PDB file of C-alpha atoms and ligand atoms in Angstrom:
ATOM      1  CA  MET A  26      -0.143  58.265 -13.044  1.00 52.00           C
ATOM      2  CA  PRO A  27      -3.247  60.499 -11.620  1.00 54.00           C
ATOM      3  CA  LYS A  28      -3.408  60.330  -8.259  1.00 53.00           C
ATOM      4  CA  LEU A  29      -6.973  59.120  -7.899  1.00 51.00           C
ATOM      5  CA  TYR A  30      -6.137  56.000 -10.719  1.00 54.00           C
ATOM      6  CA  ARG A  31      -3.326  55.398  -9.087  1.00 56.00           C
ATOM      7  CA  THR A  32      -5.435  55.003  -5.428  1.00 50.00           C
ATOM      8  CA  ALA A  33      -8.021  52.566  -7.423  1.00 50.00           C
ATOM      9  CA  LEU A  34      -5.287  50.633  -8.611  1.00 48.00           C
ATOM     10  CA  SER A  35      -3.659  49.996  -5.345  1.00 53.00           C
ATOM     11  CA  LEU A  36      -7.248  49.659  -3.702  1.00 49.00           C
ATOM     12  CA  CYS A  37      -7.724  46.539  -6.407  1.00 46.00           C
ATOM     13  CA  ALA A  38      -4.506  45.015  -5.352  1.00 49.00           C
ATOM     14  CA  GLY A  39      -5.166  45.031  -2.068  1.00 46.00           C
ATOM     15  CA  LEU A  40      -8.713  43.542  -2.727  1.00 46.00           C
ATOM     16  CA  LEU A  41      -6.787  40.883  -4.648  1.00 46.00           C
ATOM     17  CA  LEU A  42      -4.474  40.158  -1.970  1.00 45.00           C
ATOM     18  CA  VAL A  43      -7.244  39.988   0.994  1.00 46.00           C
ATOM     19  CA  GLY A  44      -9.209  37.642  -1.634  1.00 45.00           C
ATOM     20  CA  ALA A  45      -6.198  35.526  -2.288  1.00 45.00           C
ATOM     21  CA  GLY A  46      -5.491  35.255   1.299  1.00 44.00           C
ATOM     22  CA  TYR A  47      -9.280  34.637   2.173  1.00 46.00           C
ATOM     23  CA  ALA A  48      -9.307  31.744  -0.393  1.00 44.00           C
ATOM     24  CA  HIS A  49      -5.866  30.510   1.072  1.00 43.00           C
ATOM     25  CA  ALA A  50      -7.498  30.619   5.037  1.00 44.00           C
ATOM     26  CA  MET A  51     -10.209  28.921   3.646  1.00 49.00           C
ATOM     27  CA  SER A  52      -8.333  25.625   2.301  1.00 55.00           C
ATOM     28  CA  LEU A  53      -6.515  25.372   5.159  1.00 76.00           C
ATOM     29  CA  ALA A  54      -7.815  22.828   8.062  1.00 89.00           C
ATOM     30  CA  ASN A  55      -6.747  23.259  11.554  1.00 94.00           C
ATOM     31  CA  VAL A  56      -4.249  20.616  11.375  1.00 94.00           C
ATOM     32  CA  ILE A  57      -3.710  18.550  14.631  1.00 93.00           C
ATOM     33  CA  ASP A  58      -0.714  16.529  14.115  1.00 92.00           C
ATOM     34  CA  LEU A  59      -0.612  13.870  17.042  1.00 91.00           C
ATOM     35  CA  ARG A  60       1.775  11.185  15.212  1.00 91.00           C
ATOM     36  CA  THR A  61       5.225  11.592  16.714  1.00 86.00           C
ATOM     37  CA  GLN A  62       5.683   8.641  19.618  1.00 68.00           C
ATOM     38  CA  GLY A  63       6.417  10.271  22.858  1.00 64.00           C
ATOM     39  CA  SER A  64       5.248  13.552  22.428  1.00 61.00           C
ATOM     40  CA  LEU A  65       2.874  13.324  25.053  1.00 57.00           C
ATOM     41  CA  ASP A  66       2.314  16.713  25.251  1.00 58.00           C
ATOM     42  CA  GLU A  67       1.169  16.552  21.779  1.00 63.00           C
ATOM     43  CA  SER A  68      -1.892  18.507  21.505  1.00 79.00           C
ATOM     44  CA  GLY A  69      -4.906  20.521  19.931  1.00 88.00           C
ATOM     45  CA  ILE A  70      -7.865  22.592  20.176  1.00 94.00           C
ATOM     46  CA  ALA A  71     -10.631  22.438  17.784  1.00 96.00           C
ATOM     47  CA  ASN A  72     -14.275  24.256  18.521  1.00 97.00           C
ATOM     48  CA  GLY A  73     -13.325  24.182  22.200  1.00 96.00           C
ATOM     49  CA  ALA A  74     -12.622  20.354  22.502  1.00 97.00           C
ATOM     50  CA  LEU A  75      -8.900  19.460  23.441  1.00 94.00           C
ATOM     51  CA  PHE A  76      -7.094  16.644  21.518  1.00 94.00           C
ATOM     52  CA  TYR A  77      -4.175  14.767  23.353  1.00 90.00           C
ATOM     53  CA  GLN A  78      -2.367  11.550  22.541  1.00 86.00           C
ATOM     54  CA  ASN A  79      -3.247   9.143  24.849  1.00 76.00           C
ATOM     55  CA  VAL A  80      -2.106  10.837  28.397  1.00 60.00           C
ATOM     56  CA  ASP A  81      -3.265  10.030  31.794  1.00 54.00           C
ATOM     57  CA  GLN A  82      -6.278  12.470  32.726  1.00 45.00           C
ATOM     58  CA  SER A  83      -5.908  11.603  36.094  1.00 43.00           C
ATOM     59  CA  SER A  84      -8.419  14.793  37.707  1.00 45.00           C
ATOM     60  CA  GLY A  85     -10.929  12.381  36.142  1.00 55.00           C
ATOM     61  CA  THR A  86     -12.743   9.207  37.894  1.00 67.00           C
ATOM     62  CA  GLY A  87     -15.006   6.825  36.447  1.00 79.00           C
ATOM     63  CA  PHE A  88     -15.084   3.748  34.171  1.00 90.00           C
ATOM     64  CA  ILE A  89     -14.310   3.530  30.486  1.00 90.00           C
ATOM     65  CA  ASP A  90     -17.318   2.223  28.310  1.00 93.00           C
ATOM     66  CA  PRO A  91     -16.622   1.074  24.432  1.00 95.00           C
ATOM     67  CA  PHE A  92     -19.703   2.553  22.767  1.00 97.00           C
ATOM     68  CA  LEU A  93     -18.854   3.173  18.910  1.00 98.00           C
ATOM     69  CA  ARG A  94     -16.614   0.562  16.535  1.00 98.00           C
ATOM     70  CA  ILE A  95     -16.409   1.492  13.125  1.00 98.00           C
ATOM     71  CA  GLN A  96     -14.398  -0.326  10.174  1.00 98.00           C
ATOM     72  CA  ASP A  97     -14.224  -0.008   6.688  1.00 98.00           C
ATOM     73  CA  SER A  98     -11.397   1.271   3.899  1.00 98.00           C
ATOM     74  CA  PRO A  99     -10.605   3.581   2.899  1.00 98.00           C
ATOM     75  CA  VAL A 100     -12.762   5.800   4.013  1.00 98.00           C
ATOM     76  CA  GLU A 101     -14.886   4.802   7.139  1.00 98.00           C
ATOM     77  CA  GLU A 102     -17.976   6.433   9.040  1.00 98.00           C
ATOM     78  CA  GLY A 103     -20.572   5.338  11.831  1.00 98.00           C
ATOM     79  CA  PHE A 104     -22.682   6.662  14.888  1.00 99.00           C
ATOM     80  CA  ASN A 105     -23.601   4.871  17.944  1.00 98.00           C
ATOM     81  CA  THR A 106     -27.091   3.834  18.411  1.00 98.00           C
ATOM     82  CA  ASP A 107     -29.005   0.562  19.770  1.00 98.00           C
ATOM     83  CA  TYR A 108     -30.739   0.424  16.169  1.00 98.00           C
ATOM     84  CA  ARG A 109     -30.558  -2.616  14.489  1.00 98.00           C
ATOM     85  CA  SER A 110     -31.518  -4.039  10.841  1.00 98.00           C
ATOM     86  CA  ASN A 111     -31.387  -7.894  10.661  1.00 97.00           C
ATOM     87  CA  GLY A 112     -28.806  -7.568  13.070  1.00 97.00           C
ATOM     88  CA  GLN A 113     -27.058  -4.673  11.339  1.00 98.00           C
ATOM     89  CA  ALA A 114     -25.998  -1.648  12.507  1.00 98.00           C
ATOM     90  CA  PRO A 115     -26.089   1.483  10.547  1.00 98.00           C
ATOM     91  CA  LEU A 116     -23.251   2.954   8.247  1.00 98.00           C
ATOM     92  CA  ASP A 117     -19.609   1.508   8.963  1.00 98.00           C
ATOM     93  CA  ASP A 118     -20.347   0.512  12.197  1.00 98.00           C
ATOM     94  CA  LYS A 119     -19.424  -3.052  13.644  1.00 98.00           C
ATOM     95  CA  SER A 120     -23.104  -4.462  15.111  1.00 98.00           C
ATOM     96  CA  ASP A 121     -22.126  -6.394  18.513  1.00 97.00           C
ATOM     97  CA  PRO A 122     -23.932  -4.512  21.090  1.00 97.00           C
ATOM     98  CA  ASN A 123     -21.554  -4.740  23.669  1.00 96.00           C
ATOM     99  CA  TYR A 124     -19.243  -2.258  21.594  1.00 96.00           C
ATOM    100  CA  THR A 125     -21.691  -0.161  19.353  1.00 98.00           C
ATOM    101  CA  HIS A 126     -24.612   0.834  21.470  1.00 98.00           C
ATOM    102  CA  SER A 127     -26.716   3.883  23.107  1.00 98.00           C
ATOM    103  CA  LEU A 128     -25.024   6.626  25.678  1.00 98.00           C
ATOM    104  CA  LYS A 129     -27.229   8.386  28.106  1.00 98.00           C
ATOM    105  CA  LEU A 130     -25.879  11.899  28.428  1.00 98.00           C
ATOM    106  CA  GLY A 131     -26.337  11.637  32.345  1.00 97.00           C
ATOM    107  CA  ASP A 132     -24.108   8.302  32.602  1.00 97.00           C
ATOM    108  CA  LEU A 133     -21.088  10.343  31.423  1.00 97.00           C
ATOM    109  CA  ALA A 134     -18.389  11.173  33.740  1.00 95.00           C
ATOM    110  CA  THR A 135     -16.803  14.905  34.161  1.00 94.00           C
ATOM    111  CA  VAL A 136     -13.198  15.529  33.790  1.00 93.00           C
ATOM    112  CA  THR A 137     -12.164  19.108  35.148  1.00 92.00           C
ATOM    113  CA  LYS A 138      -8.911  20.690  33.668  1.00 91.00           C
ATOM    114  CA  ASN A 139      -7.995  24.189  34.357  1.00 91.00           C
ATOM    115  CA  GLY A 140     -11.212  25.125  35.892  1.00 94.00           C
ATOM    116  CA  VAL A 141     -13.170  23.776  32.869  1.00 95.00           C
ATOM    117  CA  ASP A 142     -15.797  21.008  32.775  1.00 96.00           C
ATOM    118  CA  TYR A 143     -15.219  18.409  29.815  1.00 96.00           C
ATOM    119  CA  TYR A 144     -16.806  14.842  28.459  1.00 97.00           C
ATOM    120  CA  LEU A 145     -14.068  12.678  28.114  1.00 95.00           C
ATOM    121  CA  PHE A 146     -13.957  10.438  24.764  1.00 96.00           C
ATOM    122  CA  SER A 147     -10.818   8.125  24.064  1.00 94.00           C
ATOM    123  CA  LEU A 148     -10.137   6.439  20.381  1.00 94.00           C
ATOM    124  CA  ASP A 149      -8.465   3.415  19.938  1.00 93.00           C
ATOM    125  CA  ILE A 150      -7.163   3.317  16.124  1.00 94.00           C
ATOM    126  CA  ASP A 151      -6.194  -0.194  14.614  1.00 94.00           C
ATOM    127  CA  GLU A 152      -3.615   0.498  11.514  1.00 94.00           C
ATOM    128  CA  PRO A 153      -0.633  -1.043  10.445  1.00 93.00           C
ATOM    129  CA  ASN A 154       2.241  -0.988  12.679  1.00 90.00           C
ATOM    130  CA  SER A 155       4.619   0.756  10.040  1.00 92.00           C
ATOM    131  CA  GLY A 156       4.712   1.401   6.240  1.00 93.00           C
ATOM    132  CA  PRO A 157       2.638   3.798   4.082  1.00 94.00           C
ATOM    133  CA  LEU A 158      -0.717   2.538   5.563  1.00 96.00           C
ATOM    134  CA  ARG A 159       0.066   3.736   9.126  1.00 95.00           C
ATOM    135  CA  TYR A 160      -1.294   6.724   9.054  1.00 96.00           C
ATOM    136  CA  ILE A 161      -5.123   7.765   9.556  1.00 97.00           C
ATOM    137  CA  SER A 162      -7.179  10.928   9.559  1.00 98.00           C
ATOM    138  CA  LEU A 163      -9.875  11.421  12.184  1.00 98.00           C
ATOM    139  CA  ASP A 164     -11.954  14.060   9.677  1.00 98.00           C
ATOM    140  CA  GLU A 165     -15.152  14.481  11.851  1.00 98.00           C
ATOM    141  CA  VAL A 166     -16.908  14.500  14.943  1.00 98.00           C
ATOM    142  CA  LYS A 167     -20.403  15.420  15.687  1.00 98.00           C
ATOM    143  CA  LEU A 168     -22.128  15.285  18.815  1.00 98.00           C
ATOM    144  CA  TYR A 169     -26.184  15.148  18.871  1.00 99.00           C
ATOM    145  CA  LEU A 170     -28.462  14.681  21.423  1.00 98.00           C
ATOM    146  CA  ALA A 171     -32.176  12.606  20.646  1.00 98.00           C
ATOM    147  CA  SER A 172     -35.009  11.056  23.541  1.00 98.00           C
ATOM    148  CA  ALA A 173     -34.767   7.781  21.860  1.00 98.00           C
ATOM    149  CA  PRO A 174     -31.630   5.446  22.084  1.00 98.00           C
ATOM    150  CA  ASP A 175     -32.163   3.622  18.743  1.00 98.00           C
ATOM    151  CA  LEU A 176     -32.240   6.349  15.828  1.00 98.00           C
ATOM    152  CA  ALA A 177     -31.250   4.402  12.378  1.00 98.00           C
ATOM    153  CA  ASP A 178     -30.401   7.892  11.107  1.00 98.00           C
ATOM    154  CA  LEU A 179     -29.517  11.200  12.495  1.00 98.00           C
ATOM    155  CA  SER A 180     -31.933  13.579  10.627  1.00 98.00           C
ATOM    156  CA  SER A 181     -34.363  13.996  13.605  1.00 98.00           C
ATOM    157  CA  ALA A 182     -31.390  14.583  16.286  1.00 98.00           C
ATOM    158  CA  SER A 183     -30.486  17.559  17.609  1.00 98.00           C
ATOM    159  CA  LEU A 184     -26.426  18.731  16.946  1.00 98.00           C
ATOM    160  CA  LYS A 185     -24.453  20.256  20.059  1.00 98.00           C
ATOM    161  CA  TRP A 186     -21.208  19.850  18.981  1.00 98.00           C
ATOM    162  CA  ASP A 187     -19.097  19.602  15.593  1.00 98.00           C
ATOM    163  CA  MET A 188     -15.401  18.983  15.925  1.00 98.00           C
ATOM    164  CA  ASP A 189     -15.530  21.187  12.456  1.00 98.00           C
ATOM    165  CA  GLY A 190     -17.993  23.777  13.879  1.00 97.00           C
ATOM    166  CA  ALA A 191     -15.161  26.863  14.369  1.00 97.00           C
ATOM    167  CA  GLY A 192     -13.682  25.868  10.920  1.00 97.00           C
ATOM    168  CA  ASP A 193     -12.552  22.669   9.544  1.00 97.00           C
ATOM    169  CA  ALA A 194     -10.355  20.696  11.546  1.00 97.00           C
ATOM    170  CA  VAL A 195      -8.495  17.178  11.541  1.00 97.00           C
ATOM    171  CA  VAL A 196      -6.515  15.462  13.572  1.00 96.00           C
ATOM    172  CA  TYR A 197      -3.546  12.893  12.092  1.00 95.00           C
ATOM    173  CA  LEU A 198      -2.911   9.724  13.954  1.00 95.00           C
ATOM    174  CA  ASN A 199      -0.216   6.868  13.387  1.00 93.00           C
ATOM    175  CA  GLY A 200      -1.251   3.731  14.173  1.00 90.00           C
ATOM    176  CA  GLY A 201       2.698   2.381  14.718  1.00 82.00           C
ATOM    177  CA  ALA A 202       3.570   4.949  17.359  1.00 78.00           C
ATOM    178  CA  LEU A 203       0.870   5.457  19.736  1.00 72.00           C
ATOM    179  CA  SER A 204      -0.646   2.483  21.000  1.00 71.00           C
ATOM    180  CA  PRO A 205      -0.560  -0.505  18.471  1.00 69.00           C
ATOM    181  CA  GLY A 206      -2.989  -2.404  17.437  1.00 72.00           C
ATOM    182  CA  ASN A 207      -6.621  -2.869  19.093  1.00 77.00           C
ATOM    183  CA  GLY A 208      -6.754  -2.434  23.267  1.00 74.00           C
ATOM    184  CA  GLY A 209      -4.751   0.776  24.001  1.00 77.00           C
ATOM    185  CA  ASP A 210      -6.258   4.286  23.481  1.00 84.00           C
ATOM    186  CA  ASP A 211      -4.285   6.015  21.178  1.00 88.00           C
ATOM    187  CA  MET A 212      -5.981   9.777  21.948  1.00 92.00           C
ATOM    188  CA  GLN A 213      -8.311  11.653  24.120  1.00 92.00           C
ATOM    189  CA  MET A 214     -10.722  14.162  23.232  1.00 96.00           C
ATOM    190  CA  LEU A 215     -12.522  16.638  26.114  1.00 96.00           C
ATOM    191  CA  VAL A 216     -15.344  18.155  24.949  1.00 97.00           C
ATOM    192  CA  PRO A 217     -16.526  21.450  26.868  1.00 98.00           C
ATOM    193  CA  LYS A 218     -19.755  20.421  29.236  1.00 98.00           C
ATOM    194  CA  SER A 219     -20.688  23.970  28.360  1.00 98.00           C
ATOM    195  CA  PHE A 220     -22.216  22.733  24.838  1.00 98.00           C
ATOM    196  CA  PHE A 221     -24.472  20.539  26.656  1.00 98.00           C
ATOM    197  CA  THR A 222     -26.157  23.128  29.136  1.00 97.00           C
ATOM    198  CA  GLY A 223     -29.438  22.935  30.194  1.00 97.00           C
ATOM    199  CA  ALA A 224     -29.648  19.342  28.182  1.00 98.00           C
ATOM    200  CA  ASP A 225     -32.008  16.773  29.455  1.00 98.00           C
ATOM    201  CA  PRO A 226     -29.307  13.812  31.942  1.00 97.00           C
ATOM    202  CA  ASN A 227     -32.187  11.145  30.312  1.00 98.00           C
ATOM    203  CA  SER A 228     -31.517  12.368  26.376  1.00 98.00           C
ATOM    204  CA  TYR A 229     -29.200   9.946  24.431  1.00 98.00           C
ATOM    205  CA  LEU A 230     -25.612  11.154  22.998  1.00 98.00           C
ATOM    206  CA  TYR A 231     -25.148  10.302  19.503  1.00 99.00           C
ATOM    207  CA  PHE A 232     -21.535  10.295  18.771  1.00 99.00           C
ATOM    208  CA  TYR A 233     -20.818  10.316  14.915  1.00 99.00           C
ATOM    209  CA  THR A 234     -17.172  10.009  13.263  1.00 98.00           C
ATOM    210  CA  LYS A 235     -15.816   9.884  10.024  1.00 98.00           C
ATOM    211  CA  MET A 236     -12.209   8.853   9.668  1.00 98.00           C
ATOM    212  CA  GLY A 237      -9.600   8.387   6.525  1.00 98.00           C
ATOM    213  CA  ALA A 238     -11.610  10.847   4.404  1.00 98.00           C
ATOM    214  CA  THR A 239      -8.093  13.103   4.216  1.00 97.00           C
ATOM    215  CA  GLY A 240      -6.755  10.607   1.507  1.00 96.00           C
ATOM    216  CA  ASN A 241      -3.271  11.936   0.545  1.00 95.00           C
ATOM    217  CA  MET A 242      -2.025  15.078   1.975  1.00 91.00           C
ATOM    218  CA  SER A 243       1.457  15.784   1.147  1.00 86.00           C
ATOM    219  CA  ALA A 244       3.416  12.788   1.139  1.00 91.00           C
ATOM    220  CA  ASP A 245       1.316  10.962   3.304  1.00 96.00           C
ATOM    221  CA  ASN A 246      -1.615   8.985   2.957  1.00 97.00           C
ATOM    222  CA  PHE A 247      -4.840   8.786   5.548  1.00 98.00           C
ATOM    223  CA  ASP A 248      -6.605   6.262   4.573  1.00 98.00           C
ATOM    224  CA  ALA A 249      -8.569   3.858   7.012  1.00 98.00           C
ATOM    225  CA  ASN A 250      -6.650   0.317   7.055  1.00 97.00           C
ATOM    226  CA  ALA A 251      -6.192  -2.962   9.420  1.00 96.00           C
ATOM    227  CA  SER A 252      -9.027  -3.702  11.875  1.00 95.00           C
ATOM    228  CA  PHE A 253     -11.783  -1.505  13.671  1.00 96.00           C
ATOM    229  CA  GLU A 254     -11.417   1.554  15.341  1.00 96.00           C
ATOM    230  CA  GLU A 255     -13.025   2.290  18.849  1.00 96.00           C
ATOM    231  CA  TRP A 256     -14.740   4.974  20.616  1.00 97.00           C
ATOM    232  CA  ARG A 257     -15.018   4.977  24.346  1.00 95.00           C
ATOM    233  CA  ALA A 258     -16.499   7.269  26.827  1.00 96.00           C
ATOM    234  CA  LEU A 259     -15.495   7.939  30.493  1.00 95.00           C
ATOM    235  CA  VAL A 260     -18.819   7.378  32.468  1.00 95.00           C
ATOM    236  CA  GLY A 261     -19.582   7.518  35.915  1.00 92.00           C
ATOM    237  CA  GLN A 262     -20.784   4.265  36.652  1.00 84.00           C
ATOM    238  CA  ALA A 263     -19.339   0.727  35.575  1.00 84.00           C
ATOM    239  CA  PRO A 264     -20.775  -0.515  32.175  1.00 80.00           C
ATOM    240  CA  PRO A 265     -22.770  -3.555  32.657  1.00 77.00           C
ATOM    241  CA  PRO A 266     -20.197  -6.566  31.426  1.00 79.00           C
ATOM    242  CA  PRO A 267     -20.566  -7.848  28.146  1.00 75.00           C
ATOM    243  CA  THR A 268     -23.475 -10.342  27.155  1.00 73.00           C
ATOM    244  CA  ILE A 269     -21.269 -12.897  25.649  1.00 66.00           C
ATOM    245  CA  PRO A 270     -21.481 -16.059  28.359  1.00 60.00           C
ATOM    246  CA  GLU A 271     -17.983 -16.871  29.844  1.00 60.00           C
ATOM    247  CA  PRO A 272     -17.058 -20.853  29.330  1.00 60.00           C
ATOM    248  CA  THR A 273     -17.771 -21.331  32.666  1.00 62.00           C
ATOM    249  CA  THR A 274     -21.418 -20.346  32.362  1.00 55.00           C
ATOM    250  CA  LEU A 275     -21.692 -22.353  29.407  1.00 55.00           C
ATOM    251  CA  LEU A 276     -20.583 -25.407  31.957  1.00 57.00           C
ATOM    252  CA  LEU A 277     -22.647 -24.786  34.616  1.00 56.00           C
ATOM    253  CA  LEU A 278     -25.610 -24.897  31.895  1.00 55.00           C
ATOM    254  CA  GLY A 279     -24.729 -27.886  30.688  1.00 53.00           C
ATOM    255  CA  GLY A 280     -24.505 -29.294  34.107  1.00 50.00           C
ATOM    256  CA  GLY A 281     -28.247 -27.802  34.709  1.00 50.00           C
ATOM    257  CA  VAL A 282     -29.545 -29.363  31.770  1.00 48.00           C
ATOM    258  CA  ALA A 283     -27.775 -32.552  32.798  1.00 48.00           C
ATOM    259  CA  GLY A 284     -29.168 -32.257  35.925  1.00 45.00           C
ATOM    260  CA  ILE A 285     -32.434 -31.748  34.653  1.00 45.00           C
ATOM    261  CA  ILE A 286     -32.120 -34.965  32.374  1.00 44.00           C
ATOM    262  CA  GLY A 287     -30.903 -37.102  35.420  1.00 43.00           C
ATOM    263  CA  LYS A 288     -34.001 -35.878  37.623  1.00 43.00           C
ATOM    264  CA  ARG A 289     -36.433 -36.536  34.574  1.00 44.00           C
ATOM    265  CA  LYS A 290     -34.759 -40.245  34.354  1.00 41.00           C
ATOM    266  CA  SER A 291     -35.003 -40.750  38.289  1.00 41.00           C
ATOM    267  CA  LEU A 292     -39.011 -39.667  38.106  1.00 41.00           C
ATOM    268  CA  ILE A 293     -39.346 -42.172  35.316  1.00 40.00           C
ATOM    269  CA  ARG A 294     -37.548 -44.932  36.995  1.00 41.00           C
ATOM    270  CA  LYS A 295     -40.017 -44.428  40.170  1.00 34.00           C
TER     271      LYS A 295
HETATM  272 CA1   CA B   4      -4.871   1.556  19.092  1.00 92.61          CA
HETATM  273 CA1   CA B   5      -3.865   4.085   6.989  1.00 92.61          CA
HETATM  274 CA1   CA B   6     -13.084  18.394   9.520  1.00 92.61          CA
HETATM  275 CA1   CA B   7      -8.480   0.486  11.169  1.00 92.61          CA
END
């Protein structure tokens, strides 16, 4: 075989190999697998953010504020906002304003880890405790800023951080292993504050997320099932208490009304 022809042939083969490798790399997501119970140091990184099973990040002080609940099946998505249309929040959001509401950027607390400042978000999943439906995927998180607290969609908001911004990433979670049911955090996500450098602390942070979109991968299924998923933020000040009246408040209100009626009666008697 002439040398030039051989060189051209090997060049073509090399390009093919590079091409195949590139296509392979494109299709491979950065998988952060947090499904194994008890492996508390299991973690991963996506576009600068750290993902952990729920471990105590004791370097931060503050209060946990639930700000976004979503529920649908097999895929669910939503973002936090004060917007309601006929009482309904957008997408797959749960509408209770105690659990789906706006977040002011300046209210978020700072967690410092290895000299880097982060915002801390935690995720509480509720998936079946056992069986083939117990897994769920966290496919997308996008953080935006906007000046209004009640956007109906994110078309006018400014994208500041994307979990997939440095290549597609996905987190695998296990409803039966981490913190079963609602009420316990399963995962923590630390997003570097550097993505928000120079931002107005009075602007509102919009947190978009999508879960369950991985569907079937290998022999496992990652659909969203059971009850809602809830995101919480570490904030610097205690969030306002839930607006649902306590039974004692209702009793007091009832007493007040009875008192007013009693007073009226006594006035009438005079
Ligand atoms: Ca949970
Ligand atoms: Ca599931
Ligand atoms: Ca992704
Ligand atoms: Ca669920």
